[in-house]
Amino acid sequence: MALRPILRFPNAHLRLTAVPVTQFDANLTILVNDMYETMYAGLGIGLAATQIDVQLQVITMDLSESHDQPLTLINASIVDQHGSQICEEGCLSLPGIYADVPRAKEIRVLTFNEHGNAREFDADGLLAVCIQHELDHLHGKVFIDYLSALKRDRLLLKMTKHLKTVL
Ligand code: NI
């Protein structure tokens, strides 16, 4: 496994759209393993392949504190959704800043696993938020896109200051 560099906002490649995976092969396994290593190292709960400059519809997630409940989503899509919720979100591509974002409360997800097997499942709460956040990445969207320009500028200034203190 290998750590991959995470693209940081406003890198233009974060705006690229991912294409579906067509080859469920050893290269996909390597990508998925690298994404877990990179996500866990960054203390993130979700990572989209576009964040490491790979334009494929691959998402890794793990909401557990013990890092033992991996959830890999390949070519995932939301086929049904209900309700709304607002949750504070952060992102490995926007370190040090957090904001409330409106999302669907309950979603039904159609996805493939890394072996190419399809399945559908329902998600709500933080899991639903995380899936929607990562699917946005695959469509070139980041969570601050949902905010007003004023709020966004304020947060980006905060991110700049945060990066100065940690680098
Ligand atoms: Ni993110």
mmCIF file of N, CA and C in Angstrom, residues 2-4 6 34-44 47 67 92:
data_model
loop_
_atom_site.group_PDB
_atom_site.id
_atom_site.type_symbol
_atom_site.label_atom_id
_atom_site.label_comp_id
_atom_site.label_asym_id
_atom_site.label_seq_id
_atom_site.Cartn_x
_atom_site.Cartn_y
_atom_site.Cartn_z
ATOM 1 N N ALA A 2 0.303 2.323 -0.433
ATOM 2 C CA ALA A 2 1.064 3.566 -0.524
ATOM 3 C C ALA A 2 0.163 4.757 -0.221
ATOM 4 N N LEU A 3 0.754 5.732 0.470
ATOM 5 C CA LEU A 3 0.046 6.984 0.700
ATOM 6 C C LEU A 3 0.019 7.781 -0.592
ATOM 7 N N ARG A 4 -1.133 8.332 -0.924
ATOM 8 C CA ARG A 4 -1.229 9.184 -2.113
ATOM 9 C C ARG A 4 -1.435 10.630 -1.657
ATOM 10 N N ILE A 6 -3.068 14.105 -1.230
ATOM 11 C CA ILE A 6 -4.457 14.569 -1.339
ATOM 12 C C ILE A 6 -4.474 15.974 -1.937
ATOM 13 N N ASP A 34 -4.797 1.828 -1.375
ATOM 14 C CA ASP A 34 -4.084 3.106 -1.194
ATOM 15 C C ASP A 34 -5.023 4.175 -0.637
ATOM 16 N N MET A 35 -6.262 4.156 -1.102
ATOM 17 C CA MET A 35 -7.227 5.154 -0.617
ATOM 18 C C MET A 35 -7.513 4.954 0.865
ATOM 19 N N TYR A 36 -7.644 3.690 1.306
ATOM 20 C CA TYR A 36 -7.849 3.458 2.747
ATOM 21 C C TYR A 36 -6.646 3.934 3.549
ATOM 22 N N GLU A 37 -5.444 3.616 3.083
ATOM 23 C CA GLU A 37 -4.247 4.026 3.824
ATOM 24 C C GLU A 37 -4.183 5.555 3.918
ATOM 25 N N THR A 38 -4.471 6.220 2.796
ATOM 26 C CA THR A 38 -4.423 7.684 2.746
ATOM 27 C C THR A 38 -5.506 8.299 3.630
ATOM 28 N N MET A 39 -6.710 7.728 3.572
ATOM 29 C CA MET A 39 -7.830 8.238 4.370
ATOM 30 C C MET A 39 -7.571 8.065 5.866
ATOM 31 N N TYR A 40 -7.122 6.876 6.263
ATOM 32 C CA TYR A 40 -6.855 6.629 7.686
ATOM 33 C C TYR A 40 -5.711 7.513 8.188
ATOM 34 N N ALA A 41 -4.677 7.681 7.371
ATOM 35 C CA ALA A 41 -3.538 8.509 7.775
ATOM 36 C C ALA A 41 -3.962 9.960 7.978
ATOM 37 N N GLY A 42 -4.936 10.403 7.174
ATOM 38 C CA GLY A 42 -5.415 11.777 7.285
ATOM 39 C C GLY A 42 -6.511 11.947 8.310
ATOM 40 N N LEU A 43 -6.858 10.863 9.010
ATOM 41 C CA LEU A 43 -7.934 10.853 10.006
ATOM 42 C C LEU A 43 -9.271 11.278 9.391
ATOM 43 N N GLY A 44 -9.473 10.880 8.142
ATOM 44 C CA GLY A 44 -10.742 11.178 7.479
ATOM 45 C C GLY A 44 -11.689 10.001 7.611
ATOM 46 N N LEU A 47 -13.183 9.223 1.585
ATOM 47 C CA LEU A 47 -12.274 9.762 0.566
ATOM 48 C C LEU A 47 -12.804 9.367 -0.810
ATOM 49 N N HIS A 67 -11.426 2.025 13.008
ATOM 50 C CA HIS A 67 -10.943 1.840 11.625
ATOM 51 C C HIS A 67 -11.043 0.387 11.163
ATOM 52 N N LEU A 92 -10.889 16.428 3.806
ATOM 53 C CA LEU A 92 -9.427 16.324 3.773
ATOM 54 C C LEU A 92 -8.807 17.277 2.744
#
